[in-house]
């Protein structure tokens, strides 16, 4: 796994694009390339990413009133042909002349409501900047895509909107709304789910992708909880010994139903998520001994639900900033 933003969209790892070497890119035998198959691989990956972005958006939008440092967002994910195994094949499969296009617009987000950002629509300018002119590596080059998402975020921070110019010369200005500060990224392979303080990254093979949306949202909410509760920074300061990690994992588990409730999901979906996944300590997501057994985790989550339901009935929201019991002091060690 690459560090930093290297977890961004290594799509070619799940399709035949991965088998085109850098040396061969200038002499591709197009008679041997099945563009329909390539499009199908891309569409499959995008469908998984769409599901992640849709759920992630509901969570960060619904919980924005309770997050520290809420930030403007439009719910747009882009793709860069340089992040594929063969940029030339990817361009041909999608019918692009340049490198940047829409990957997903999260359901219900400003990007979705704009109705101008369907999957694979080619983008030439972000405000006045043409990212297609930025230098890129020959394949699997993730840095430029991360830089483009940073460019969009900077525009939203500066003026609350971003203007996009498409390949046909038409434009669309999209206004941002406030959300919790976290991105969501789909890894091209693997069964892992991780949070690094700024991103939630989930492998395309994670079993929860087969679950119903509320239970899948339980997985996404667990990783998001780590970011919102500042666990990465806390562990950086205080060390990742087993007892510290277990505290942060318990706390993230217990926050899941709060996040789900504010996003419009049944908070009991968090319990069903653990009962369906049944992760043993040390399997799938986890290193040995860092997480309680799934029955303990489900029980801890269940213990939060009565209070959440009372708050939702009385106030219409589950204000976890006020009512959630912390297990760690987030400022300890400063």
Short mmCIF file of C-alpha atoms in Angstrom, two decimals:
data_model
loop_
_atom_site.label_atom_id
_atom_site.label_comp_id
_atom_site.label_asym_id
_atom_site.label_seq_id
_atom_site.Cartn_x
_atom_site.Cartn_y
_atom_site.Cartn_z
CA UNK A 1 0.00 0.00 0.00
CA UNK A 2 1.41 3.37 -0.99
CA UNK A 3 1.53 6.17 1.54
CA UNK A 4 -0.24 9.52 1.44
CA UNK A 5 -2.83 9.90 -1.25
CA UNK A 6 -1.54 6.79 -3.04
CA UNK A 7 -4.66 4.90 -2.09
CA UNK A 8 -6.59 6.91 -4.67
CA UNK A 9 -8.18 4.86 -7.47
CA UNK A 10 -5.75 2.17 -8.58
CA UNK A 11 -8.55 0.87 -10.80
CA UNK A 12 -6.38 -1.08 -13.13
CA UNK A 13 -5.57 -3.55 -10.38
CA UNK A 14 -8.94 -5.22 -10.95
CA UNK A 15 -8.98 -5.28 -14.74
CA UNK A 16 -6.97 -6.02 -17.83
CA UNK A 17 -5.63 -2.46 -17.92
CA UNK A 18 -3.12 -3.60 -15.31
CA UNK A 19 -1.38 -5.85 -17.82
CA UNK A 20 -0.29 -3.09 -20.18
CA UNK A 21 3.30 -2.25 -19.30
CA UNK A 22 4.75 1.25 -19.44
CA UNK A 23 7.19 0.19 -22.16
CA UNK A 24 4.36 -1.16 -24.30
CA UNK A 25 2.12 1.86 -24.12
CA UNK A 26 3.58 3.49 -27.23
CA UNK A 27 3.02 0.28 -29.24
CA UNK A 28 -0.32 -1.00 -28.02
CA UNK A 29 -1.85 -3.63 -30.27
CA UNK A 30 -5.34 -2.18 -30.46
CA UNK A 31 -6.60 -5.33 -32.18
CA UNK A 32 -6.07 -7.15 -28.91
CA UNK A 33 -7.81 -4.54 -26.73
CA UNK A 34 -11.48 -5.16 -25.98
CA UNK A 35 -12.79 -1.68 -25.20
CA UNK A 36 -16.21 -3.02 -24.22
CA UNK A 37 -14.54 -5.18 -21.58
CA UNK A 38 -12.47 -2.24 -20.37
CA UNK A 39 -15.61 -0.10 -20.08
CA UNK A 40 -17.27 -2.86 -18.09
CA UNK A 41 -14.35 -2.98 -15.64
CA UNK A 42 -14.48 0.79 -15.21
CA UNK A 43 -18.26 0.73 -14.74
CA UNK A 44 -17.99 -2.00 -12.09
CA UNK A 45 -15.45 -0.02 -10.13
CA UNK A 46 -17.47 3.17 -10.45
CA UNK A 47 -20.59 1.42 -9.16
CA UNK A 48 -18.69 0.40 -6.02
CA UNK A 49 -17.28 3.89 -5.63
CA UNK A 50 -20.72 5.42 -6.16
CA UNK A 51 -22.09 3.33 -3.30
CA UNK A 52 -19.27 4.43 -1.01
CA UNK A 53 -19.64 8.11 -1.96
CA UNK A 54 -23.44 8.04 -1.56
CA UNK A 55 -23.23 6.62 1.96
CA UNK A 56 -20.26 8.76 2.92
CA UNK A 57 -22.06 11.90 1.80
CA UNK A 58 -25.15 11.13 3.90
CA UNK A 59 -22.93 10.62 6.94
CA UNK A 60 -20.83 13.78 6.60
CA UNK A 61 -23.80 15.94 5.61
CA UNK A 62 -26.13 14.69 8.34
CA UNK A 63 -23.48 15.07 11.04
CA UNK A 64 -22.08 18.44 9.93
CA UNK A 65 -23.69 20.38 12.84
CA UNK A 66 -21.68 18.32 15.34
CA UNK A 67 -18.28 18.10 13.61
CA UNK A 68 -15.27 20.21 14.47
CA UNK A 69 -14.07 22.13 11.43
CA UNK A 70 -17.00 21.57 9.08
CA UNK A 71 -15.89 22.28 5.52
CA UNK A 72 -17.54 23.16 2.17
CA UNK A 73 -18.00 20.34 -0.31
CA UNK A 74 -19.96 19.52 -3.46
CA UNK A 75 -19.72 15.70 -3.29
CA UNK A 76 -17.74 15.33 -6.53
CA UNK A 77 -15.12 12.67 -7.25
CA UNK A 78 -12.96 13.04 -10.35
CA UNK A 79 -10.84 10.51 -12.20
CA UNK A 80 -7.49 10.96 -13.92
CA UNK A 81 -6.47 8.67 -16.76
CA UNK A 82 -2.90 8.78 -15.43
CA UNK A 83 -4.03 6.69 -12.45
CA UNK A 84 -4.93 3.75 -14.70
CA UNK A 85 -2.58 0.98 -15.79
CA UNK A 86 -2.76 2.26 -19.37
CA UNK A 87 -3.90 5.88 -19.76
CA UNK A 88 -4.21 5.40 -23.53
CA UNK A 89 -6.57 2.44 -23.18
CA UNK A 90 -8.59 4.21 -20.49
CA UNK A 91 -9.00 7.30 -22.67
CA UNK A 92 -10.11 5.19 -25.61
CA UNK A 93 -12.54 3.18 -23.48
CA UNK A 94 -14.20 6.34 -22.15
CA UNK A 95 -13.95 8.35 -25.37
CA UNK A 96 -11.88 11.15 -23.83
CA UNK A 97 -9.44 13.53 -25.48
CA UNK A 98 -7.90 14.63 -22.17
CA UNK A 99 -7.24 12.99 -18.82
CA UNK A 100 -9.86 14.29 -16.37
CA UNK A 101 -13.50 13.30 -16.10
CA UNK A 102 -16.23 12.81 -13.53
CA UNK A 103 -15.92 9.66 -11.44
CA UNK A 104 -18.99 10.04 -9.19
CA UNK A 105 -21.41 12.65 -7.89
CA UNK A 106 -22.67 11.57 -4.48
CA UNK A 107 -26.43 11.08 -4.33
CA UNK A 108 -28.13 14.19 -2.94
CA UNK A 109 -24.97 16.31 -3.09
CA UNK A 110 -24.69 19.64 -4.95
CA UNK A 111 -22.77 17.84 -7.70
CA UNK A 112 -25.66 15.42 -8.11
CA UNK A 113 -28.34 18.10 -7.97
CA UNK A 114 -26.53 20.14 -10.63
CA UNK A 115 -27.49 17.49 -13.22
CA UNK A 116 -24.44 18.44 -15.27
CA UNK A 117 -21.96 15.90 -13.91
CA UNK A 118 -22.75 12.40 -15.17
CA UNK A 119 -20.07 9.73 -14.90
CA UNK A 120 -17.17 10.09 -17.33
CA UNK A 121 -18.04 13.61 -18.51
CA UNK A 122 -14.76 15.16 -19.56
CA UNK A 123 -13.51 18.21 -17.67
CA UNK A 124 -11.03 20.68 -19.18
CA UNK A 125 -10.95 23.50 -16.62
CA UNK A 126 -11.46 23.88 -12.89
CA UNK A 127 -12.13 27.58 -12.57
CA UNK A 128 -9.30 28.87 -14.80
CA UNK A 129 -6.88 25.97 -14.25
CA UNK A 130 -6.39 23.19 -16.81
CA UNK A 131 -5.10 20.18 -14.84
CA UNK A 132 -4.59 18.24 -18.08
CA UNK A 133 -1.49 20.38 -18.59
CA UNK A 134 0.08 19.20 -15.33
CA UNK A 135 2.89 16.70 -15.67
CA UNK A 136 2.01 13.10 -14.83
CA UNK A 137 3.77 9.75 -14.64
CA UNK A 138 3.15 7.10 -17.26
CA UNK A 139 0.69 4.92 -15.29
CA UNK A 140 -0.77 4.40 -11.82
CA UNK A 141 0.11 8.05 -11.15
CA UNK A 142 -2.08 9.06 -8.22
CA UNK A 143 -0.44 12.33 -7.16
CA UNK A 144 -2.07 14.49 -9.82
CA UNK A 145 -5.59 13.35 -8.93
CA UNK A 146 -5.00 14.15 -5.27
CA UNK A 147 -3.73 17.59 -6.34
CA UNK A 148 -6.89 18.19 -8.40
CA UNK A 149 -9.16 17.35 -5.48
CA UNK A 150 -7.10 19.75 -3.37
CA UNK A 151 -7.61 22.40 -6.06
CA UNK A 152 -11.40 21.95 -5.94
CA UNK A 153 -11.38 22.09 -2.13
CA UNK A 154 -9.30 25.26 -2.14
CA UNK A 155 -11.79 26.94 -4.49
CA UNK A 156 -14.69 25.94 -2.26
CA UNK A 157 -12.90 27.24 0.83
CA UNK A 158 -12.12 30.51 -0.92
CA UNK A 159 -15.47 31.35 -2.52
CA UNK A 160 -17.97 28.59 -1.72
CA UNK A 161 -18.30 27.37 -5.30
CA UNK A 162 -16.32 25.99 -8.23
CA UNK A 163 -16.75 26.50 -11.96
CA UNK A 164 -16.18 23.50 -14.22
CA UNK A 165 -15.63 23.73 -17.97
CA UNK A 166 -16.35 20.64 -20.05
CA UNK A 167 -14.90 19.31 -23.30
CA UNK A 168 -17.71 20.85 -25.34
CA UNK A 169 -16.98 24.31 -23.90
CA UNK A 170 -20.07 24.46 -21.67
CA UNK A 171 -19.70 25.34 -17.99
CA UNK A 172 -21.34 24.53 -14.68
CA UNK A 173 -20.97 26.43 -11.42
CA UNK A 174 -21.65 24.30 -8.35
CA UNK A 175 -22.29 25.82 -4.90
CA UNK A 176 -20.97 23.98 -1.84
CA UNK A 177 -22.64 23.02 1.43
CA UNK A 178 -21.04 22.38 4.82
CA UNK A 179 -20.08 18.79 5.71
CA UNK A 180 -17.80 16.99 8.15
CA UNK A 181 -14.18 17.09 6.97
CA UNK A 182 -13.47 13.66 5.48
CA UNK A 183 -12.92 12.20 2.03
CA UNK A 184 -13.91 8.69 0.94
CA UNK A 185 -11.76 6.61 -1.39
CA UNK A 186 -12.13 3.17 -2.90
CA UNK A 187 -9.01 1.03 -3.10
CA UNK A 188 -8.63 -0.99 -6.29
CA UNK A 189 -7.92 -4.22 -4.44
CA UNK A 190 -7.94 -5.68 -0.96
CA UNK A 191 -10.39 -6.22 1.89
CA UNK A 192 -9.11 -3.52 4.22
CA UNK A 193 -10.90 -0.53 5.66
CA UNK A 194 -8.79 2.24 7.18
CA UNK A 195 -9.01 5.85 8.33
CA UNK A 196 -6.02 8.19 8.42
CA UNK A 197 -7.53 11.30 10.01
CA UNK A 198 -8.56 12.86 6.71
CA UNK A 199 -9.82 9.98 4.58
CA UNK A 200 -11.83 6.79 4.82
CA UNK A 201 -10.36 4.20 2.45
CA UNK A 202 -12.13 0.90 1.77
CA UNK A 203 -10.97 -1.98 -0.41
CA UNK A 204 -13.21 -2.97 -3.29
CA UNK A 205 -13.31 -6.57 -2.01
CA UNK A 206 -14.51 -5.72 1.50
CA UNK A 207 -17.45 -8.07 2.32
CA UNK A 208 -19.74 -5.25 3.48
CA UNK A 209 -20.17 -4.08 -0.12
CA UNK A 210 -22.60 -7.00 -0.42
CA UNK A 211 -24.72 -5.80 2.52
CA UNK A 212 -27.85 -3.70 2.43
CA UNK A 213 -27.11 0.04 2.52
CA UNK A 214 -27.82 0.64 6.25
CA UNK A 215 -25.44 -2.17 7.27
CA UNK A 216 -22.81 -1.06 4.76
CA UNK A 217 -23.17 2.42 6.26
CA UNK A 218 -22.18 0.89 9.61
CA UNK A 219 -18.75 0.06 8.19
CA UNK A 220 -18.28 3.52 6.68
CA UNK A 221 -19.45 5.17 9.91
CA UNK A 222 -16.93 3.19 11.97
CA UNK A 223 -14.01 4.47 9.90
CA UNK A 224 -15.46 7.97 9.74
CA UNK A 225 -15.78 7.96 13.54
CA UNK A 226 -12.00 7.52 13.83
CA UNK A 227 -11.51 10.70 11.80
CA UNK A 228 -14.15 12.75 13.59
CA UNK A 229 -12.90 11.74 17.03
CA UNK A 230 -9.27 12.58 16.22
CA UNK A 231 -7.95 9.08 16.83
CA UNK A 232 -5.03 9.16 14.40
CA UNK A 233 -3.56 12.31 15.95
CA UNK A 234 -4.19 10.97 19.46
CA UNK A 235 -2.39 7.70 18.70
CA UNK A 236 0.45 9.61 17.03
CA UNK A 237 0.97 11.54 20.26
CA UNK A 238 0.45 8.73 22.72
CA UNK A 239 1.64 5.61 20.93
CA UNK A 240 -0.15 2.67 19.37
CA UNK A 241 0.16 0.14 22.13
CA UNK A 242 -2.65 -2.37 22.30
CA UNK A 243 -4.58 -0.74 25.15
CA UNK A 244 -4.62 2.63 23.34
CA UNK A 245 -5.82 1.10 20.08
CA UNK A 246 -8.58 -0.84 21.85
CA UNK A 247 -9.83 2.37 23.47
CA UNK A 248 -10.07 4.14 20.15
CA UNK A 249 -11.77 1.16 18.52
CA UNK A 250 -14.39 0.92 21.26
CA UNK A 251 -15.04 4.64 20.99
CA UNK A 252 -15.38 4.49 17.20
CA UNK A 253 -17.78 1.55 17.51
CA UNK A 254 -19.96 3.39 20.01
CA UNK A 255 -20.20 6.47 17.79
CA UNK A 256 -21.49 4.47 14.79
CA UNK A 257 -25.21 4.56 15.71
CA UNK A 258 -25.03 8.31 16.44
CA UNK A 259 -23.62 8.97 12.98
CA UNK A 260 -26.16 6.64 11.37
CA UNK A 261 -29.12 8.28 13.11
CA UNK A 262 -28.15 11.77 11.95
CA UNK A 263 -27.74 10.45 8.40
CA UNK A 264 -31.27 9.08 8.36
CA UNK A 265 -30.40 5.42 8.96
CA UNK A 266 -31.80 3.18 11.69
CA UNK A 267 -29.14 3.28 14.45
CA UNK A 268 -29.73 -0.43 15.06
CA UNK A 269 -28.13 -1.03 11.67
CA UNK A 270 -24.82 -0.72 13.53
CA UNK A 271 -25.64 -3.82 15.57
CA UNK A 272 -26.75 -5.71 12.45
CA UNK A 273 -23.48 -4.77 10.74
CA UNK A 274 -21.42 -6.49 13.43
CA UNK A 275 -23.72 -9.50 13.55
CA UNK A 276 -23.46 -9.89 9.80
CA UNK A 277 -19.71 -9.36 9.51
CA UNK A 278 -18.80 -11.14 12.77
CA UNK A 279 -15.16 -10.00 12.70
CA UNK A 280 -12.94 -11.97 15.05
CA UNK A 281 -10.26 -9.93 16.80
CA UNK A 282 -7.40 -9.89 14.34
CA UNK A 283 -9.31 -10.85 11.18
CA UNK A 284 -10.13 -8.87 8.06
CA UNK A 285 -9.85 -5.29 9.26
CA UNK A 286 -7.80 -5.79 12.33
CA UNK A 287 -4.48 -6.76 13.83
CA UNK A 288 -4.60 -9.43 16.50
CA UNK A 289 -5.68 -8.21 19.91
CA UNK A 290 -6.44 -4.63 18.91
CA UNK A 291 -10.23 -5.06 18.76
CA UNK A 292 -12.74 -6.71 21.10
CA UNK A 293 -14.71 -9.70 19.84
CA UNK A 294 -17.69 -8.93 17.65
CA UNK A 295 -20.27 -9.82 20.32
CA UNK A 296 -18.69 -7.32 22.71
CA UNK A 297 -18.62 -4.72 19.97
CA UNK A 298 -22.26 -5.28 19.06
CA UNK A 299 -23.21 -5.07 22.74
CA UNK A 300 -21.32 -1.79 23.21
CA UNK A 301 -23.08 -0.32 20.18
CA UNK A 302 -26.46 -1.53 21.42
CA UNK A 303 -25.86 0.28 24.70
CA UNK A 304 -25.92 3.64 22.88
CA UNK A 305 -29.21 3.17 21.05
CA UNK A 306 -31.75 3.93 23.79
CA UNK A 307 -30.21 7.37 24.40
CA UNK A 308 -30.01 8.07 20.67
CA UNK A 309 -33.67 7.20 20.15
CA UNK A 310 -34.70 9.44 23.04
CA UNK A 311 -32.72 12.34 21.60
CA UNK A 312 -34.11 11.79 18.11
CA UNK A 313 -37.68 11.70 19.44
CA UNK A 314 -37.18 14.80 21.59
CA UNK A 315 -34.86 16.95 19.46
CA UNK A 316 -34.83 15.38 16.00
CA UNK A 317 -31.06 14.95 16.16
CA UNK A 318 -28.43 12.95 18.02
CA UNK A 319 -26.00 15.60 19.23
CA UNK A 320 -22.94 13.49 19.94
CA UNK A 321 -20.77 16.54 20.62
CA UNK A 322 -22.90 17.20 23.70
CA UNK A 323 -24.13 13.77 24.77
CA UNK A 324 -21.59 11.17 23.61
CA UNK A 325 -19.32 9.83 26.36
CA UNK A 326 -15.66 9.95 25.33
CA UNK A 327 -13.30 7.17 26.39
CA UNK A 328 -10.15 9.16 25.69
CA UNK A 329 -9.16 12.74 26.27
CA UNK A 330 -8.59 13.94 22.69
CA UNK A 331 -6.11 16.55 23.95
CA UNK A 332 -4.12 14.18 26.16
CA UNK A 333 -0.43 14.35 25.37
CA UNK A 334 -0.45 17.87 23.91
#
